[in-house]
C-alpha positions as semicolon CSV with decimal commas, in nm:
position;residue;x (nm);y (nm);z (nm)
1;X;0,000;0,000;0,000
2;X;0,102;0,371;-0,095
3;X;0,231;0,556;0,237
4;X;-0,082;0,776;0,320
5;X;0,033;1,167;0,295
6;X;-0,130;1,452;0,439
7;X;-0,092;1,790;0,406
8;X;-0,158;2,051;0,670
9;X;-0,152;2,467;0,595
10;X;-0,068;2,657;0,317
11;X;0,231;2,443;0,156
12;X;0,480;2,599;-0,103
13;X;0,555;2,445;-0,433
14;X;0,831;2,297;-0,355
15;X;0,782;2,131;-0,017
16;X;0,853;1,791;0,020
17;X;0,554;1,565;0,165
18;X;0,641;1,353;0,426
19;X;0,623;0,955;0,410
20;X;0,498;0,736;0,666
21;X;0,412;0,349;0,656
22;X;0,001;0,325;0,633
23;X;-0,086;0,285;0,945
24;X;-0,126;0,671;0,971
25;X;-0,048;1,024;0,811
26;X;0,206;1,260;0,975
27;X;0,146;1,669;0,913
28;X;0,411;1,849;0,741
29;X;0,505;2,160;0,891
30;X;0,448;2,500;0,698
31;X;0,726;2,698;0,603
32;X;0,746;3,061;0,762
33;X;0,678;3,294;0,444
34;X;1,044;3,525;0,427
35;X;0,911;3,836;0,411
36;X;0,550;3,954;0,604
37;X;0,284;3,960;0,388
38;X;0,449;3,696;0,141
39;X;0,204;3,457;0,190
40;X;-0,185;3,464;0,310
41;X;-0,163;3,329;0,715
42;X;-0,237;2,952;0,662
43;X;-0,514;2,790;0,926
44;X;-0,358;2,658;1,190
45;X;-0,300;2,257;1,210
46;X;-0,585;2,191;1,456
47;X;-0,843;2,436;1,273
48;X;-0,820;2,187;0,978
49;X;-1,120;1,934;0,870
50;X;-0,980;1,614;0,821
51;X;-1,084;1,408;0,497
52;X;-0,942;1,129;0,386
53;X;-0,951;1,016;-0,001
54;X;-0,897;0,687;-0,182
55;X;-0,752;0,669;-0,530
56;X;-0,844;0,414;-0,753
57;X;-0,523;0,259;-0,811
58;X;-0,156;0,269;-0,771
59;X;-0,034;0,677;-0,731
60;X;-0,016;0,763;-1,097
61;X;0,093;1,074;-1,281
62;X;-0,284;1,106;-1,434
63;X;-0,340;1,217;-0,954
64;X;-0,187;1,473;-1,093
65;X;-0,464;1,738;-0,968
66;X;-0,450;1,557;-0,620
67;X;-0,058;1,658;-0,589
68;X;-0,098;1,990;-0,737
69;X;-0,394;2,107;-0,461
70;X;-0,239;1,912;-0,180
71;X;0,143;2,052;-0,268
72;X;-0,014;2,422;-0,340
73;X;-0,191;2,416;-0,026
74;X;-0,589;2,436;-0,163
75;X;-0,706;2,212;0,025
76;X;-0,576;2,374;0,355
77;X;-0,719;2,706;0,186
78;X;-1,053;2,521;0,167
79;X;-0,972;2,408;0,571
80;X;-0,917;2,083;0,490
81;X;-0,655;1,843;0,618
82;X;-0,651;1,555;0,348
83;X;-0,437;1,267;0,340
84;X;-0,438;0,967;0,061
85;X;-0,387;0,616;-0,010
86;X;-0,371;0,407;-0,299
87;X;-0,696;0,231;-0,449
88;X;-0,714;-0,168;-0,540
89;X;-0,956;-0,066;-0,808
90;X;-1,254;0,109;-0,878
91;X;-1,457;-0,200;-0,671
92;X;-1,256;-0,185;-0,385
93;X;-1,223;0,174;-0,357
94;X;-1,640;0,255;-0,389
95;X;-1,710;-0,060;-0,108
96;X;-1,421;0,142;0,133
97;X;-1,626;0,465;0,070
98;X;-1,900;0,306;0,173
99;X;-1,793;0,137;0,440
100;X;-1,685;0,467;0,563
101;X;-1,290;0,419;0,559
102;X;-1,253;0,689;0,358
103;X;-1,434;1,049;0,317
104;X;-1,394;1,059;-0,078
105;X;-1,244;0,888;-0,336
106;X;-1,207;0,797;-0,714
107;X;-1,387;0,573;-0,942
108;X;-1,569;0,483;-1,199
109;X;-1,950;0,582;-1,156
110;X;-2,086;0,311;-1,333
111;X;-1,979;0,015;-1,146
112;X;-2,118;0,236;-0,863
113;X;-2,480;0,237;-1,008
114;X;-2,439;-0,138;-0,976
115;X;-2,311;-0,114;-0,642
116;X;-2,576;0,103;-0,503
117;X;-2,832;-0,123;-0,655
118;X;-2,712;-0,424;-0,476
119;X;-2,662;-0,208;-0,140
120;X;-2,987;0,025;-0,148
121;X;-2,887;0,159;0,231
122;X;-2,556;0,270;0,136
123;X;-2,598;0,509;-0,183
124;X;-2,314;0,677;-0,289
125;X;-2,294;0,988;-0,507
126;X;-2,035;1,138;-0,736
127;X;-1,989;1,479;-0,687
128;X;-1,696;1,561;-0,999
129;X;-1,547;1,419;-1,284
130;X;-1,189;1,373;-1,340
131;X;-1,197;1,196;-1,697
132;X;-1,438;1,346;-1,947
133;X;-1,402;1,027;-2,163
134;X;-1,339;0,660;-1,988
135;X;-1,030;0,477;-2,094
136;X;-1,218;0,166;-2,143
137;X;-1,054;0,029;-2,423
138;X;-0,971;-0,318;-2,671
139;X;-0,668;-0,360;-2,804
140;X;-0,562;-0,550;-3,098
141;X;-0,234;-0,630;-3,295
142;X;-0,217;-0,375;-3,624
143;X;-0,115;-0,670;-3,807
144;X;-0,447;-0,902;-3,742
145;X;-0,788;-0,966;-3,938
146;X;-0,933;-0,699;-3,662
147;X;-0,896;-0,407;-3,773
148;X;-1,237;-0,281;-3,579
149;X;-1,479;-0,365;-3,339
150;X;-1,717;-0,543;-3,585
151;X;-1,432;-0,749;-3,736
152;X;-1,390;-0,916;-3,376
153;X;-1,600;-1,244;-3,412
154;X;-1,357;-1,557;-3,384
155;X;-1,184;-1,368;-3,150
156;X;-0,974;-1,463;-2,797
157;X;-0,973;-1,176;-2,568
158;X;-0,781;-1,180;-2,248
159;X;-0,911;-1,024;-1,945
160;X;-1,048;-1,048;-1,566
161;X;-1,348;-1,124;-1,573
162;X;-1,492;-0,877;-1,354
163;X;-1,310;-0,564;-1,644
164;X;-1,561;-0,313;-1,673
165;X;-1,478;-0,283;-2,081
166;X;-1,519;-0,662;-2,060
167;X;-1,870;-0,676;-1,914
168;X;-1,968;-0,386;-2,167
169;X;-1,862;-0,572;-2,465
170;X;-2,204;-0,690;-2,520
171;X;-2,336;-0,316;-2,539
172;X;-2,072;-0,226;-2,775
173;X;-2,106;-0,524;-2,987
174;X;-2,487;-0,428;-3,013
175;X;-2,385;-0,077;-3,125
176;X;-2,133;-0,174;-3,443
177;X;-2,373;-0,481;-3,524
178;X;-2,120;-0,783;-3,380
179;X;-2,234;-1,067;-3,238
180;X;-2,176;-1,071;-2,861
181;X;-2,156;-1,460;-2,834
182;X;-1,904;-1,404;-3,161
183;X;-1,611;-1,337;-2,904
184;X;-1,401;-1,593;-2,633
185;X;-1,336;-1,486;-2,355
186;X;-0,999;-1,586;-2,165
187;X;-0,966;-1,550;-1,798
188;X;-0,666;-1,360;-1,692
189;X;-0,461;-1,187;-1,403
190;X;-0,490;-0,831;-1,481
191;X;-0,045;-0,835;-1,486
192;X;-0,037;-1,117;-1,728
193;X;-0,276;-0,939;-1,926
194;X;-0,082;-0,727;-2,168
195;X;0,165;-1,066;-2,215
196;X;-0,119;-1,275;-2,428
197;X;-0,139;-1,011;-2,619
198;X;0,249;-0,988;-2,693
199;X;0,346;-1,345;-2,720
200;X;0,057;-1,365;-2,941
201;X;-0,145;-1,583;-2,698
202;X;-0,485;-1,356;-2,724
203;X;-0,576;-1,191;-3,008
204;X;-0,703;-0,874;-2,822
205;X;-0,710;-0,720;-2,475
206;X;-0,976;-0,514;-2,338
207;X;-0,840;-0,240;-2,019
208;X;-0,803;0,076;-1,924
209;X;-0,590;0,294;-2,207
210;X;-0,369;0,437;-1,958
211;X;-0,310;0,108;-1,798
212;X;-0,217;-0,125;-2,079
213;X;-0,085;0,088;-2,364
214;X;0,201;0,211;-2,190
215;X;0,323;-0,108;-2,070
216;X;0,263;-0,250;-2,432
217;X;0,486;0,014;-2,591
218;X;0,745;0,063;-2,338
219;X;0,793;-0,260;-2,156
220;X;0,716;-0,504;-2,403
221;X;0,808;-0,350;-2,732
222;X;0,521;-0,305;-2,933
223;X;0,483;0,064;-3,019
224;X;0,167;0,278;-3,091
225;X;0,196;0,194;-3,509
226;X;0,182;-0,179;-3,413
227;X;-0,121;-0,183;-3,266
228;X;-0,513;-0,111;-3,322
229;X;-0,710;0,082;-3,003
230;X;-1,085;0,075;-3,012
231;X;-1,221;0,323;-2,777
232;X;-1,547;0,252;-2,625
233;X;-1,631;0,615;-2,668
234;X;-1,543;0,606;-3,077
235;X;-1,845;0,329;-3,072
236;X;-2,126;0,445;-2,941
237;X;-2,072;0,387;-2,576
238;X;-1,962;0,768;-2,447
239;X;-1,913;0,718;-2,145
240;X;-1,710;0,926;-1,890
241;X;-1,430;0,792;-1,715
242;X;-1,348;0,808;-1,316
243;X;-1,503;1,064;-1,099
244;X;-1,520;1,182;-0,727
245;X;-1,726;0,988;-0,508
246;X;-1,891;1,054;-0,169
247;X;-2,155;0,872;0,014
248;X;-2,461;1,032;-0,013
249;X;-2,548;1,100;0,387
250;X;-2,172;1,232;0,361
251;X;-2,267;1,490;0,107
252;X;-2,606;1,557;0,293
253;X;-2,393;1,621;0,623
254;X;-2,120;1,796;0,496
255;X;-2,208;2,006;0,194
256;X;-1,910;2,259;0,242
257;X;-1,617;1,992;0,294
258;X;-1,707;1,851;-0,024
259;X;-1,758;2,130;-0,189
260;X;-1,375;2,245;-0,073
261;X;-1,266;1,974;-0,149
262;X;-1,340;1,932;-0,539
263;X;-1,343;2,289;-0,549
264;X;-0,925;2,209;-0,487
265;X;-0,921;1,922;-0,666
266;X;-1,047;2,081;-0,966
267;X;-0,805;2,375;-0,953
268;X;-0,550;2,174;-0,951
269;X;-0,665;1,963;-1,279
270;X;-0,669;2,331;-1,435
271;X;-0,328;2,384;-1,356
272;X;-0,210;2,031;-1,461
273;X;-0,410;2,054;-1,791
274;X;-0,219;2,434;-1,792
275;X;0,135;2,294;-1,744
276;X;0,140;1,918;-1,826
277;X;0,527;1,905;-1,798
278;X;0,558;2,071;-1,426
279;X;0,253;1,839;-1,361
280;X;0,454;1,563;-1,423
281;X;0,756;1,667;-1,250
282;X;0,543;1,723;-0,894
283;X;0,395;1,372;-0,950
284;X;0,740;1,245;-0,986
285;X;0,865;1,437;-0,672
286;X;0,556;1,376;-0,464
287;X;0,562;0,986;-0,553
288;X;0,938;0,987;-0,413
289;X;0,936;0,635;-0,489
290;X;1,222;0,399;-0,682
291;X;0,880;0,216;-0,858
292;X;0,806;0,491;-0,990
293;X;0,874;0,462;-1,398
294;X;0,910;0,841;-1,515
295;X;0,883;0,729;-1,862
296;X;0,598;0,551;-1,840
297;X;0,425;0,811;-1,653
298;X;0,492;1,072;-1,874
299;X;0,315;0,880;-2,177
300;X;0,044;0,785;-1,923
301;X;-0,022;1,119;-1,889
302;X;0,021;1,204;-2,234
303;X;-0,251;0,930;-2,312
304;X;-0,488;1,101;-2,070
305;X;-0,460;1,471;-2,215
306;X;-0,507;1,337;-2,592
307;X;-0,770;1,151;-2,475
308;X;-0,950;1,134;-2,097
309;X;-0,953;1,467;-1,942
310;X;-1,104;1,696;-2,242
311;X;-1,330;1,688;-2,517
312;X;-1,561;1,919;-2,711
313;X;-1,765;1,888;-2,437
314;X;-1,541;2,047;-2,182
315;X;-1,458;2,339;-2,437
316;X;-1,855;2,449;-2,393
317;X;-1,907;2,318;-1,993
318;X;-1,575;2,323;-1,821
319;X;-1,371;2,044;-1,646
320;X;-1,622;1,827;-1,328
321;X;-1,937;1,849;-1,510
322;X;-2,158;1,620;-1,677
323;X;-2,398;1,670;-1,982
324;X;-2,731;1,525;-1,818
325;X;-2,907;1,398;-2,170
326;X;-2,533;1,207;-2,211
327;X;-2,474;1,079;-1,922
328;X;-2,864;0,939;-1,894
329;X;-2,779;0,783;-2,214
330;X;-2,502;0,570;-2,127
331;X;-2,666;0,486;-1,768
332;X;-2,948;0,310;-1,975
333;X;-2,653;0,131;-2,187
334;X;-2,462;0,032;-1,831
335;X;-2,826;-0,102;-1,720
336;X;-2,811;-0,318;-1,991
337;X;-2,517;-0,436;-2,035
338;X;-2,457;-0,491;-1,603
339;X;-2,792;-0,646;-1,646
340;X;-2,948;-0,443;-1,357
341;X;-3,309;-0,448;-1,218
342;X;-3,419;-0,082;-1,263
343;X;-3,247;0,265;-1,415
344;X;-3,139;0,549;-1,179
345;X;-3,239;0,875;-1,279
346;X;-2,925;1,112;-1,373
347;X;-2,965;1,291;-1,041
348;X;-2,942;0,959;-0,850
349;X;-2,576;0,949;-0,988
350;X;-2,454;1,275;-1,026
351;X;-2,486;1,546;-0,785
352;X;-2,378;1,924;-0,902
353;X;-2,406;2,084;-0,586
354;X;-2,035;2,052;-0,482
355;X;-1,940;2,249;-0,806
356;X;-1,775;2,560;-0,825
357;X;-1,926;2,814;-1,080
358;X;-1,909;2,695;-1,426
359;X;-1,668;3,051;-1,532
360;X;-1,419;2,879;-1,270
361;X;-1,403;2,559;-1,443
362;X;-1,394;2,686;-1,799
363;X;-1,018;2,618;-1,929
C-alpha cells in the first residue's frame, strides 16, 4: 500500500511531503513565508477538517490534480486536512467509501450504479469528474484480421473477468452490429494481461488505455503503429471515465467539505491541464518512490490529455461536469449491459451541488 500523505496549511511548491508506513499520516510543517505579507496566514493545524480520499489505483501521474492542490496548499485554503492512499480498483475503492474508511475517493460511476443497486442503504454519489471520456478500451495487434470492433467475431480476448470494458462488450457489440456470443473470452490476471497479447497468446485485450498501452509500448516492445485501439467512446458507448465519489449521507452532512474539497481538486486539474510538464515533475517528486517509472508516466499522462480529461464537451461546460441527456444515455446502456433491475435517474448518480461556478471551471 502507498504511504498515506497529508498535508496541513498553506504548503509551497516545492515542499517535500512527508512519508509514513500506512498505518497513519504525519502533518508536514508549513514553512514561515520570508518576508511579512508573502504569503496569506495559513489555518492553523488543529483548525483543519480532516478528509481522507482513496484513489483508484496505484499513485499515478494522471493524480496529478490531487498533488498539485495538496502541494499548493488548496485544500488547507478550503480548511481541509486531506491525506491519501492508494486504491485496489474502482470495486474496492467505492465498497471502502462506503464502508466509511474513507471520506472521498475515485472511481468509476458506473460500477457504482451497480453497487448502489445491490446495497440500497448505502448510496453513494459522485460529486466531480476527473476523466471526461473513460479509458475503457480493446486492443488488438495492427497486423491481425481486426482491424475494428465489428471485425472481432472468432476472437480470444484476455481479461479479468470482472473488467468493466469486458462486461460492456455486449453493449458495444450491439452498437457496431457484432455478435456478442461471436467473441471468447480468456480469464486472466490483470499483470499477465498485456503478455497474451504480446506473445501472441490472445488476439485482443480489453483495459483501461492508460493502464495497458504504456506497458505495451514501453515494456514489451510493441509501439503505438503496431497496434489497433478501439475506444469505447469512438463506438457508441460515451461514457465518462473516473469521478469523485462521496456517500450520499456524507454529502447531505457535509455540503461545504465537499464542496472544498473538489473545489481544490479541480483547480488543480486546471493547472495540470495548464502545465502538463511541471505536472509531471510534482507527480514524480511527490511519488518519491524507486517504482516509480518516469517514462511511463509521462506517456500515461500524455494518453490522458489526448484523450481522458477533455473533449468538445469540456470546451462548452468546463472540467467536473456532466452533460445530463449524455450521461442518462449511457446509464441506460450500463443497465443493460450490467444487467441491472431498474435505471437510476441522472440525479441519482450525479450530484452538481459541490461544483464551483461553471466561469471557474472553464479552461
Amino acid at each position: 500500500m502507498m504511504p498515506i500523505r497529508s498535508i496541513a496549511g498553506s504548503l509551497l511548491l516545492a515542499a517535500t511531503l512527508g512519508l509514513v508506513a500506512c498505518g497513519g499520516a504525519n502533518d508536514v510543517a508549513t514553512p514561515e513565508p520570508t518576508t511579512a505579507g508573502e504569503t496569506a496566514a495559513a489555518p492553523d493545524a488543529a483548525e483543519l477538517t480532516p478528509v481522507k480520499f482513496t484513489l483508484s489505483w496505484l499513485f499515478q501521474a494522471v493524480d496529478a490534480p490531487l498533488a498539485i492542490a495538496l502541494e499548493n496548499g488548496y485544500f488547507a485554503e478550503a480548511g481541509l486536512d486531506v491525506s491519501f492512499e492508494r486504491g485496489f480498483g474502482s470495486a474496492d475503492s467505492i465498497t471502502k467509501i462506503a464502508a466509511g474508511q474513507y471520506d472521498i475517493g475515485e472511481g468509476d460511476m458506473y460500477s457504482m450504479i451497480e453497487f448502489n443497486e445491490q446495497n440500497p442503504n448505502d448510496q453513494l454519489v459522485a460529486v466531480a469528474i476527473k476523466f471526461n471520456r473513460s479509458p475503457f478500451a480493446i486492443v488488438t495487434k495492427a497486423d491481425s484480421e481486426f482491424d475494428t470492433p465489428a471485425d472481432l467475431a472468432g476472437a480470444n480476448l484476455a481479461a479479468p473477468a470482472g473488467d468493466g470494458p469486458r462486461r460492456l462488450w455486449p453493449v458495444l457489440a450491439q452498437e457496431v452490429g457484432a455478435d456478442p456470443d461471436s467473441v471468447e473470452w480468456t480469464n486472466v490476471e490483470p499483470q499477465l494481461r498485456e503478455s497474451l497479447l504480446a506473445q501472441g497468446n490472445a488476439d485482443g485485450i480489453s483495459c483501461f488505455s492508460i493502464s495497458c498501452l504504456p506497458v505495451l509500448h514501453q515494456k514489451l516492445g510493441l509501439p503505438p503503429e503496431d497496434l489497433n485501439v478501439f475506444y469505447y467512446n469512438d463506438y457508441g458507448l460515451d461514457l465518462y471515465g473516473n469521478a469523485l465519489i462521496v456517500r450520499r449521507d456524507f454529502l447531505e452532512a457535509n455540503p461545504e467539505v465537499v464542496q472544498g474539497f473538489v473545489t481544490a481538486y479541480l483547480r488543480g486539474l486546471k493547472e495540470a491541464l495548464a502545465d502538463p510538464e511541471a505536472a509531471l515533475a510534482l507527480v514524480t517528486e511527490v511519488a518519491d518512490d524507486e517504482l516509480f517509472d518516469v517514462a511511463i508516466e509521462s506517456e500515461r499522462i500524455n494518453i490522458a490529455l489526448d484523450r481522458l480529461y477533455t473533449s468538445p464537451e469540456v470546451d462548452t461546460m468546463g472540467i467536473g461536469g456532466v452533460d445530463p441527456v449524455r450521461l442518462a444515455a449511457t446509464i441506460d446502456q450500463v443497465v443493460e449491459g450490467f444487467g441491472l433491475s431498474s435505471t437510476p435517474d441522472v440525479s441519482d448518480v450525479f450530484d452538481d451541488r459541490a461544483l464551483p461556478p461553471q466561469d471557474e471551471r472553464m479552461l
